[in-house]
Short mmCIF file of C-alpha atoms and ligand atoms in Angstrom, two decimals:
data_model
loop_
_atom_site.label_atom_id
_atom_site.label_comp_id
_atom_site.label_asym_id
_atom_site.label_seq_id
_atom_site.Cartn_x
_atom_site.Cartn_y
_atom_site.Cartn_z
CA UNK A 57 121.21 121.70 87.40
CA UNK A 58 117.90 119.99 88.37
CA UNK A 59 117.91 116.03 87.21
CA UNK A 60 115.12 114.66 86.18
CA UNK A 61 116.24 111.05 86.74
CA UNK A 62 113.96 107.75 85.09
CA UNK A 63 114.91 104.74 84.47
CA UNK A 64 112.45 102.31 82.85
CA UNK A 65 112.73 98.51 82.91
CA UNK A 66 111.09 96.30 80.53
CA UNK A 67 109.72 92.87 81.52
CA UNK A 68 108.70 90.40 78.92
CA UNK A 69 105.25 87.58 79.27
CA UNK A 70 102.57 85.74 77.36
CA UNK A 71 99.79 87.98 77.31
CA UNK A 72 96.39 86.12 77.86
CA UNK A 73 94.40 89.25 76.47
CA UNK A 74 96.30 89.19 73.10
CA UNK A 75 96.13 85.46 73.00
CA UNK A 76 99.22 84.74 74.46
CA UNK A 77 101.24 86.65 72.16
CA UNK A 78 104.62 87.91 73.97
CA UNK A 79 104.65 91.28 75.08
CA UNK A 80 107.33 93.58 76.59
CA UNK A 81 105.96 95.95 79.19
CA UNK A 82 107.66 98.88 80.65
CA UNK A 83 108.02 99.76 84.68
CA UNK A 84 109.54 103.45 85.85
CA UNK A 85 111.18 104.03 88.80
CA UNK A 86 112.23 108.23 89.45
CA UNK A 87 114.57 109.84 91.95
CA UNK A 88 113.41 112.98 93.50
CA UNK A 89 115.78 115.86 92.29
CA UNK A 90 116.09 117.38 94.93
CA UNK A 91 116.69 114.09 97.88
CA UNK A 92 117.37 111.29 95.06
CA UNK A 93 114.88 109.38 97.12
CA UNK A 94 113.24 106.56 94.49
CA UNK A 95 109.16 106.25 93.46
CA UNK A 96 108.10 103.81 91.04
CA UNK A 97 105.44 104.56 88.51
CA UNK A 98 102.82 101.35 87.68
CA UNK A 99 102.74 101.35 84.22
CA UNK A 100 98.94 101.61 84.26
CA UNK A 101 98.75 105.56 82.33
CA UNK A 102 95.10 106.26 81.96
CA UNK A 103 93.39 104.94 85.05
CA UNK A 104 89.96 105.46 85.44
CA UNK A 105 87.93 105.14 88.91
CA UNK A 106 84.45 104.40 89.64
CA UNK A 107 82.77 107.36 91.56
CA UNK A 108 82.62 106.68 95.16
CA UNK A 109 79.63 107.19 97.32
CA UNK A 110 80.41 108.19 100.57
CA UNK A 111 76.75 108.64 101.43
CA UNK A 112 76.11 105.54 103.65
CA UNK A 113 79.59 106.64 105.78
CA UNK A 114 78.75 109.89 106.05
CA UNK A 115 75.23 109.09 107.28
CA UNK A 116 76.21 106.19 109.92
CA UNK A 117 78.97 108.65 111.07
CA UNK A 118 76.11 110.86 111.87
CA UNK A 119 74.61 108.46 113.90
CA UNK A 120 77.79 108.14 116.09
CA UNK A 121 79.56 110.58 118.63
CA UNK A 122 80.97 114.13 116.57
CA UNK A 123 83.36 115.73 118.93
CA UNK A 124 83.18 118.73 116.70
CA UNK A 125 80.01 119.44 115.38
CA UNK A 126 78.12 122.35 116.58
CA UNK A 127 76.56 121.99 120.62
CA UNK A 128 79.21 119.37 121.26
CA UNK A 129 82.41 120.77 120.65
CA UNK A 130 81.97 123.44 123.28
CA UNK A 131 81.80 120.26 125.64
CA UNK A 132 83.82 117.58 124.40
CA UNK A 133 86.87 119.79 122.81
CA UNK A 134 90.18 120.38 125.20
CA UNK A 135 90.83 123.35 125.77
CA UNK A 136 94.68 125.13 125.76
CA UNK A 137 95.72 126.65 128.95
CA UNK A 138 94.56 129.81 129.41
CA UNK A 139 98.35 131.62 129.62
CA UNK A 140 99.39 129.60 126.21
CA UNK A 141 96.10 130.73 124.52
CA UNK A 142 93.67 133.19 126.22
CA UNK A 143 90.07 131.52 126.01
CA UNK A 144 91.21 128.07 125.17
CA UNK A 145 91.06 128.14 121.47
CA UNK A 146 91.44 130.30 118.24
CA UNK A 147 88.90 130.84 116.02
CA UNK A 148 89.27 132.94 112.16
CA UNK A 149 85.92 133.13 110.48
CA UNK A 150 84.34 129.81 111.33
CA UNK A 151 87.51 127.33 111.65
CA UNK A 152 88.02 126.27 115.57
CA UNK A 153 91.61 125.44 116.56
CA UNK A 154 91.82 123.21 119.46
CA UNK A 155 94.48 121.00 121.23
CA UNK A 156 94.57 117.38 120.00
CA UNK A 157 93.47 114.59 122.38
CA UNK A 158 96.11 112.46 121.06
CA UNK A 159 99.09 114.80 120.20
CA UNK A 160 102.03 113.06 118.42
CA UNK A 161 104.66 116.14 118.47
CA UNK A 162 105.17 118.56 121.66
CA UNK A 163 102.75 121.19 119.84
CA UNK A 164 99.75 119.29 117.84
CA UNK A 165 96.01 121.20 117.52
CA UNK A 166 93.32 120.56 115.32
CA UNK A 167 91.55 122.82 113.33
CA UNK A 168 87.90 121.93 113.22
CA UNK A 169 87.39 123.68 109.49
CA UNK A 170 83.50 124.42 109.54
CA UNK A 171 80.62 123.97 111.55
CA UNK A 172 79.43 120.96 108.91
CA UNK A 173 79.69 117.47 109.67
CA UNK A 174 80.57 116.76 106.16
CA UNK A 175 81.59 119.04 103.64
CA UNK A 176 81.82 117.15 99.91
CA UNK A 177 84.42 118.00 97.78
CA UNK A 178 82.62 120.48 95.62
CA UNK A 179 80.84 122.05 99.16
CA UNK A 180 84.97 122.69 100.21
CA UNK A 181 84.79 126.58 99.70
CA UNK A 182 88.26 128.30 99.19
CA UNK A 183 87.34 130.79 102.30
CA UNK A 184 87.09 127.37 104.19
CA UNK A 185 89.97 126.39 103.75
CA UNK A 186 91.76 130.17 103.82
CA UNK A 187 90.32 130.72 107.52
CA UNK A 188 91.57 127.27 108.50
CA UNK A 189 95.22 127.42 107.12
CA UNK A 190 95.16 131.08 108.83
CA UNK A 191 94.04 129.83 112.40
CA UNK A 192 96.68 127.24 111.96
CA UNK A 193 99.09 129.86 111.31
CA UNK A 194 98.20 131.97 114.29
CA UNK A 195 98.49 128.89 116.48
CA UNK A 196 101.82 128.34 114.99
CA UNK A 197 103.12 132.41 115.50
CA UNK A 198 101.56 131.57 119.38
CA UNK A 199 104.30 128.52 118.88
CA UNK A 200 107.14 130.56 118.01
CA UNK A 201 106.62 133.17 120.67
CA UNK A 202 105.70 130.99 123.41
CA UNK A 203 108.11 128.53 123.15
CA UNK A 204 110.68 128.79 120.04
CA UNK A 205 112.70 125.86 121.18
CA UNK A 206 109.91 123.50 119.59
CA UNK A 207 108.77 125.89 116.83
CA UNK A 208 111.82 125.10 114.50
CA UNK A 209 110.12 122.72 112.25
CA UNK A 210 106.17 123.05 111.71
CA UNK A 211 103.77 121.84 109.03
CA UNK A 212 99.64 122.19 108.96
CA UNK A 213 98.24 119.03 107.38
CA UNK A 214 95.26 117.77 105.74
CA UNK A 215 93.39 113.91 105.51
CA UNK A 216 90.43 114.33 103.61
CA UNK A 217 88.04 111.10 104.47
CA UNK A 218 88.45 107.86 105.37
CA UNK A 219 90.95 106.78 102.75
CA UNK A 220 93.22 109.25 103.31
CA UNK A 221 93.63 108.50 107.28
CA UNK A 222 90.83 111.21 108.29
CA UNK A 223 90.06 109.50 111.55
CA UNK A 224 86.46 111.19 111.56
CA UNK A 225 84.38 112.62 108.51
CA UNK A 226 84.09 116.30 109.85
CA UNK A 227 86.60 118.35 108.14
CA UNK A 228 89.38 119.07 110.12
CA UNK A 229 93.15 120.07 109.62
CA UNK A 230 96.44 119.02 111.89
CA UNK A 231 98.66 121.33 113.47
CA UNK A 232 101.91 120.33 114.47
CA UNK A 233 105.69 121.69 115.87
CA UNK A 234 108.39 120.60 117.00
CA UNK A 235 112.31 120.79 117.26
CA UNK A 236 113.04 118.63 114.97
CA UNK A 237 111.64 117.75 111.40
CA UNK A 238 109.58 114.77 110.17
CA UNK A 239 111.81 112.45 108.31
CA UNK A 240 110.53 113.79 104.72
CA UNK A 241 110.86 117.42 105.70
CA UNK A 242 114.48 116.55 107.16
CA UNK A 243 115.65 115.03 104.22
CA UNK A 244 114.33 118.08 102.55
CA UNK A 245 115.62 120.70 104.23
CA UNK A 246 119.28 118.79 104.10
CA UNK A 247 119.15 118.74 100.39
CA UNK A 248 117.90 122.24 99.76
CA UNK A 249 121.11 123.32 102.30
CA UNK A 250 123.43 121.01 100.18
CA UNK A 251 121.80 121.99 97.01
CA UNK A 252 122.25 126.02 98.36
CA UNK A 253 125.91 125.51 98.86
CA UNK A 254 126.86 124.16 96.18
CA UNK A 255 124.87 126.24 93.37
CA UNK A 256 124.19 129.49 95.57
CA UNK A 257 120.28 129.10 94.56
CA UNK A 258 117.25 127.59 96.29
CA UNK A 259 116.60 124.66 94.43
CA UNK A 260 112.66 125.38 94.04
CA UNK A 261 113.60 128.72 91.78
CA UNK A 262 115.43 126.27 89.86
CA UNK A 263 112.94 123.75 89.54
CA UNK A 264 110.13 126.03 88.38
CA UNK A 265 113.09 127.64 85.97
CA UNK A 266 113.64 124.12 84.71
CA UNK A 267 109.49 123.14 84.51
CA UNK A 268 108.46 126.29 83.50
CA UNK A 269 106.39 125.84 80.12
CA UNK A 270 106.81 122.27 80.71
CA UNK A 271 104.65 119.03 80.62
CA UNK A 272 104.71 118.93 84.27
CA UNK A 273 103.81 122.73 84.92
CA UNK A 274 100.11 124.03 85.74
CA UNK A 275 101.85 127.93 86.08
CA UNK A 276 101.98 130.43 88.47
CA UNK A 277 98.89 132.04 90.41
CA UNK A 278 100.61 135.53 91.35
CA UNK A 279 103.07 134.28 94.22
CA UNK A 280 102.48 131.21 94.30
CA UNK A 281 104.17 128.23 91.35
CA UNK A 282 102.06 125.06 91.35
CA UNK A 283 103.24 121.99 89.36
CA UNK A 284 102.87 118.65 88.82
CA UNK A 285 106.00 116.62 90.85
CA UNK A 286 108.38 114.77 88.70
CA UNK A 287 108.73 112.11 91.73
CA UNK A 288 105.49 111.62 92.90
CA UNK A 289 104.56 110.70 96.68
CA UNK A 290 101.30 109.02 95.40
CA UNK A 291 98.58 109.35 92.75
CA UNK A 292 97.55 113.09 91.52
CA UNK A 293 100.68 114.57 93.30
CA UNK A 294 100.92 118.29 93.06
CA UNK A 295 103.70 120.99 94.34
CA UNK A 296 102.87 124.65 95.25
CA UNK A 297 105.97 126.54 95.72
CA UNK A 298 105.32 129.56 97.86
CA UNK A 299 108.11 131.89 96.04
CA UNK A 300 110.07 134.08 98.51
CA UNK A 301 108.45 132.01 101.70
CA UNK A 302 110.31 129.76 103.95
CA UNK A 303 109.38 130.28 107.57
CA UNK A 304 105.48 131.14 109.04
CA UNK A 305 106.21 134.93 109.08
CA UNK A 306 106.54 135.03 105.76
CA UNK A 307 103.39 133.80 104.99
CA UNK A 308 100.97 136.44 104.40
CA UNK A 309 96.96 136.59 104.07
CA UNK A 310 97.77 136.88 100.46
CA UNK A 311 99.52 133.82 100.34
CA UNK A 312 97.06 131.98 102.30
CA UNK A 313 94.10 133.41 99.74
CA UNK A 314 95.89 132.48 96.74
CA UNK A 315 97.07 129.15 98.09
CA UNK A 316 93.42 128.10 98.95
CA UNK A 317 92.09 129.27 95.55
CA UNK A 318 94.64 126.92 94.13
CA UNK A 319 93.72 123.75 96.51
CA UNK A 320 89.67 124.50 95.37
CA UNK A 321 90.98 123.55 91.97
CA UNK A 322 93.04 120.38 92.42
CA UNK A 323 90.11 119.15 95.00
CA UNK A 324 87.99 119.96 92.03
CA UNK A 325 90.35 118.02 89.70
CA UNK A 326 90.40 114.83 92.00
CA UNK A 327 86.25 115.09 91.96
CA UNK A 328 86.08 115.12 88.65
CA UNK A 329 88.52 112.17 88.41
CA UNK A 330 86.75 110.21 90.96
CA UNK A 331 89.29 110.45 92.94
CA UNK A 332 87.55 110.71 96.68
CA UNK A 333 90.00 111.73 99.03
CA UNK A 334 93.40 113.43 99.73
CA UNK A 335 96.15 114.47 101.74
CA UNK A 336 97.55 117.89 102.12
CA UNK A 337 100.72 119.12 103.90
CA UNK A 338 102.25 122.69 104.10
CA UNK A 339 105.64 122.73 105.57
CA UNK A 340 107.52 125.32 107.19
CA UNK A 341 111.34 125.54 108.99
CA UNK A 342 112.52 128.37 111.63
CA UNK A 343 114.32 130.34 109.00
CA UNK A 344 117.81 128.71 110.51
CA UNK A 345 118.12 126.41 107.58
CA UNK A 346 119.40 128.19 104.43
CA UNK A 347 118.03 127.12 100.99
CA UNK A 348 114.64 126.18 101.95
CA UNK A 349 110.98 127.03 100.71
CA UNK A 350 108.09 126.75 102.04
CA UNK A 351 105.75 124.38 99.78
CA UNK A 352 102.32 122.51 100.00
CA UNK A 353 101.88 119.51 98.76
CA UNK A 354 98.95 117.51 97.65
CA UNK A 355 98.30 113.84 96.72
CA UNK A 356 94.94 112.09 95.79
CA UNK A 357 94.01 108.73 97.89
CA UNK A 358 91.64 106.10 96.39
CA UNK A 359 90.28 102.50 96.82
CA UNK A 360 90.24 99.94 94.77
CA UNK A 361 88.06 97.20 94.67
CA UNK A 362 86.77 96.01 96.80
CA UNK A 363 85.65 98.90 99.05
CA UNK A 364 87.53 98.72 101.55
CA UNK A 365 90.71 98.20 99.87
CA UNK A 366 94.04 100.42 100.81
CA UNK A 367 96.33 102.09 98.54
CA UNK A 368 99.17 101.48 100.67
CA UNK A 369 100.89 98.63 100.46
CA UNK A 370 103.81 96.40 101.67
CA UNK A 371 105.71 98.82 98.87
CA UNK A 372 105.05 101.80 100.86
CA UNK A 373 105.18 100.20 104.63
CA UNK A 374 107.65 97.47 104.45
CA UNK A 375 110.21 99.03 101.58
CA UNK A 376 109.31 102.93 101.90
CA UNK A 377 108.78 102.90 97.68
CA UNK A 378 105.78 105.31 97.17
CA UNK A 379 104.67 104.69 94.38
CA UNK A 380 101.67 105.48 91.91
CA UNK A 381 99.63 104.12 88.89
CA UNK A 382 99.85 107.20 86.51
CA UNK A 383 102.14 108.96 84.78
CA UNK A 384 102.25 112.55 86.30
CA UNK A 385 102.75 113.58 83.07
CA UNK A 386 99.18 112.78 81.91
CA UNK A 387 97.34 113.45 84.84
CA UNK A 388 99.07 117.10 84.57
CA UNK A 389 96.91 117.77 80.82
CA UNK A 390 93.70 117.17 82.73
CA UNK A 391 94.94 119.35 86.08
CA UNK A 392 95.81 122.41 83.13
CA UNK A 393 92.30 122.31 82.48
CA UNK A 394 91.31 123.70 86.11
CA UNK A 395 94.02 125.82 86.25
CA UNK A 396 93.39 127.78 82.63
ZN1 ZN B 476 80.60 116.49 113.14
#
């Protein structure tokens, strides 16, 4: 049922580092299961990446304007109206929702995750990030009952530093809802329909059926199935499948717990691969589109040399090929390992 599609090319040069003896070296490209959509895998396998310091952009961003650290959010934040959201803004433990300044969908907040202005990855505590998917959530159920014509298609989203689009260092997730989906989550939720008609199954109980035991699969953590994706989106790029979940109601503290235990360890996997920032998303439908489950996804971001350089290129931008340097396959022996 599920195809794991690869096709490998093989492209043939004089090798200057064997003395120009001719060589024949192998490129992937995958299709998604699920959407068919093509990623390319760099035949790189083992990468390895210098440890970055963020200290120096952590400590000038300290010496510029923090709309969110303690004493100034109170004053620079926007507030929500007061009959959309009584006092302005949610809080759960210490996360802060607030609206964004610069919303991009008819429903977009931010959740200011902790009072600290920088939060490493081994400081990111799993109650962090539980209180901040569960504000998020409440905002979203506020959403739903406030104005369900633009609460069909929802996702809360992470960029972890600099290199993975974080606009400013303090930690902070992005909370967003619309009436229609993203073009990713559309394409999704088209294919799990299609894929729900035809085999009377959601395709993500299939998937885990077929990676189950697998050199892709990290296991299950009670409710939730986290795995290593066949297609990847980018470098270190990891599935949760919330069984049983496909809309924000189902989503229960529970889930939210387990789900941030589960995040602690990949972020703990990317620090111990050098790997110094990521992107999260967690995306949810109204329930009206059959087949679906909700899922998280996670995908490391990195520089190369020099500093400042992206890991986005014309591939990504100009031909919409993600792509990635390592087989999933082998990054997924080292993810096990925080997972046993
Ligand atoms: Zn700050």
């Amino acid at each position: 049922m599920i195809d794991f599609k690869r096709v490998v090319g093989r492209t043939k040069y004089h090798d200057p580092t064997k003395n120009f003896e001719l060589v024949e070296v192998n490129s992937e490209k995958r299709y998604d299961p699920l959407t068919g959509k093509m990623v390319r895998v760099f035949p790189f396998r083992k990468i390895t990446f210098s440890r970055h310091d963020w200290t120096p952009f952590v400590e000038e961003s300290r010496q510029r304007f923090c709309p969110f650290c303690p004493g100034v959010i109170e004053k620079a934040a926007p507030r929500f109206p007061e009959d959309f959201i009584p006092g302005g803004r949610l809080r759960v433990g210490e996360a802060v929702l607030i609206p964004n300044l610069h919303p991009y969908e008819n429903h977009s907040a931010v959740v200011v995750m902790a009072p600290d202005h920088y939060l490493s990855m081994q400081d990111i505590r799993p109650d962090v990030i539980r209180d901040s998917i569960e504000v998020g959530l409440e905002y979203l159920r506020v959403v739903a009952e406030k104005d369900p014509a633009n609460s069909r298609y929802s996702s809360i989203n992470w960029n972890y530093m600099p290199y993975a689009g974080g606009s400013l260092i303090h930690p902070h997730l992005q909370v967003i809802s619309g009436s229609d989906p993203c073009n990713l989550d559309g394409d999704v939720v088209a294919s799990a329909a299609r894929y729900f008609e035809r085999h009377g199954r959601q395709y993500w109980e299939d998937l885990i059926g077929a990676e189950k035991g697998g050199e892709r699969d990290l296991g299950s953590t009670g409710r939730i199935h986290w795995l290593v994706t066949f297609a990847p989106l980018a470098l270190g790029d990891v599935t949760a499948v919330i069984r049983g979940c496909s809309t924000i109601r189902d989503v229960t503290h529970e889930h939210v717990e387990e789900l941030a235990g589960g995040l602690k360890k990949i972020i703990g996997y990317y620090d111990s691969a050098n790997i110094p920032a990521f992107n999260m998303a967690m995306y949810f439908t109204g329930g009206e589109d059959r087949g679906f489950c909700c899922t998280v996804r996670v995908v490391g971001r990195f520089t190369l040399f020099p500093l400042v350089g992206s890991d986005v290129s014309n591939i990504q931008i100009l031909h919409h090929d993600p792509w990635t340097l390592c087989l999933p396959e082998d990054m997924a022996g080292d993810l096990r390992k925080h997972f046993a």
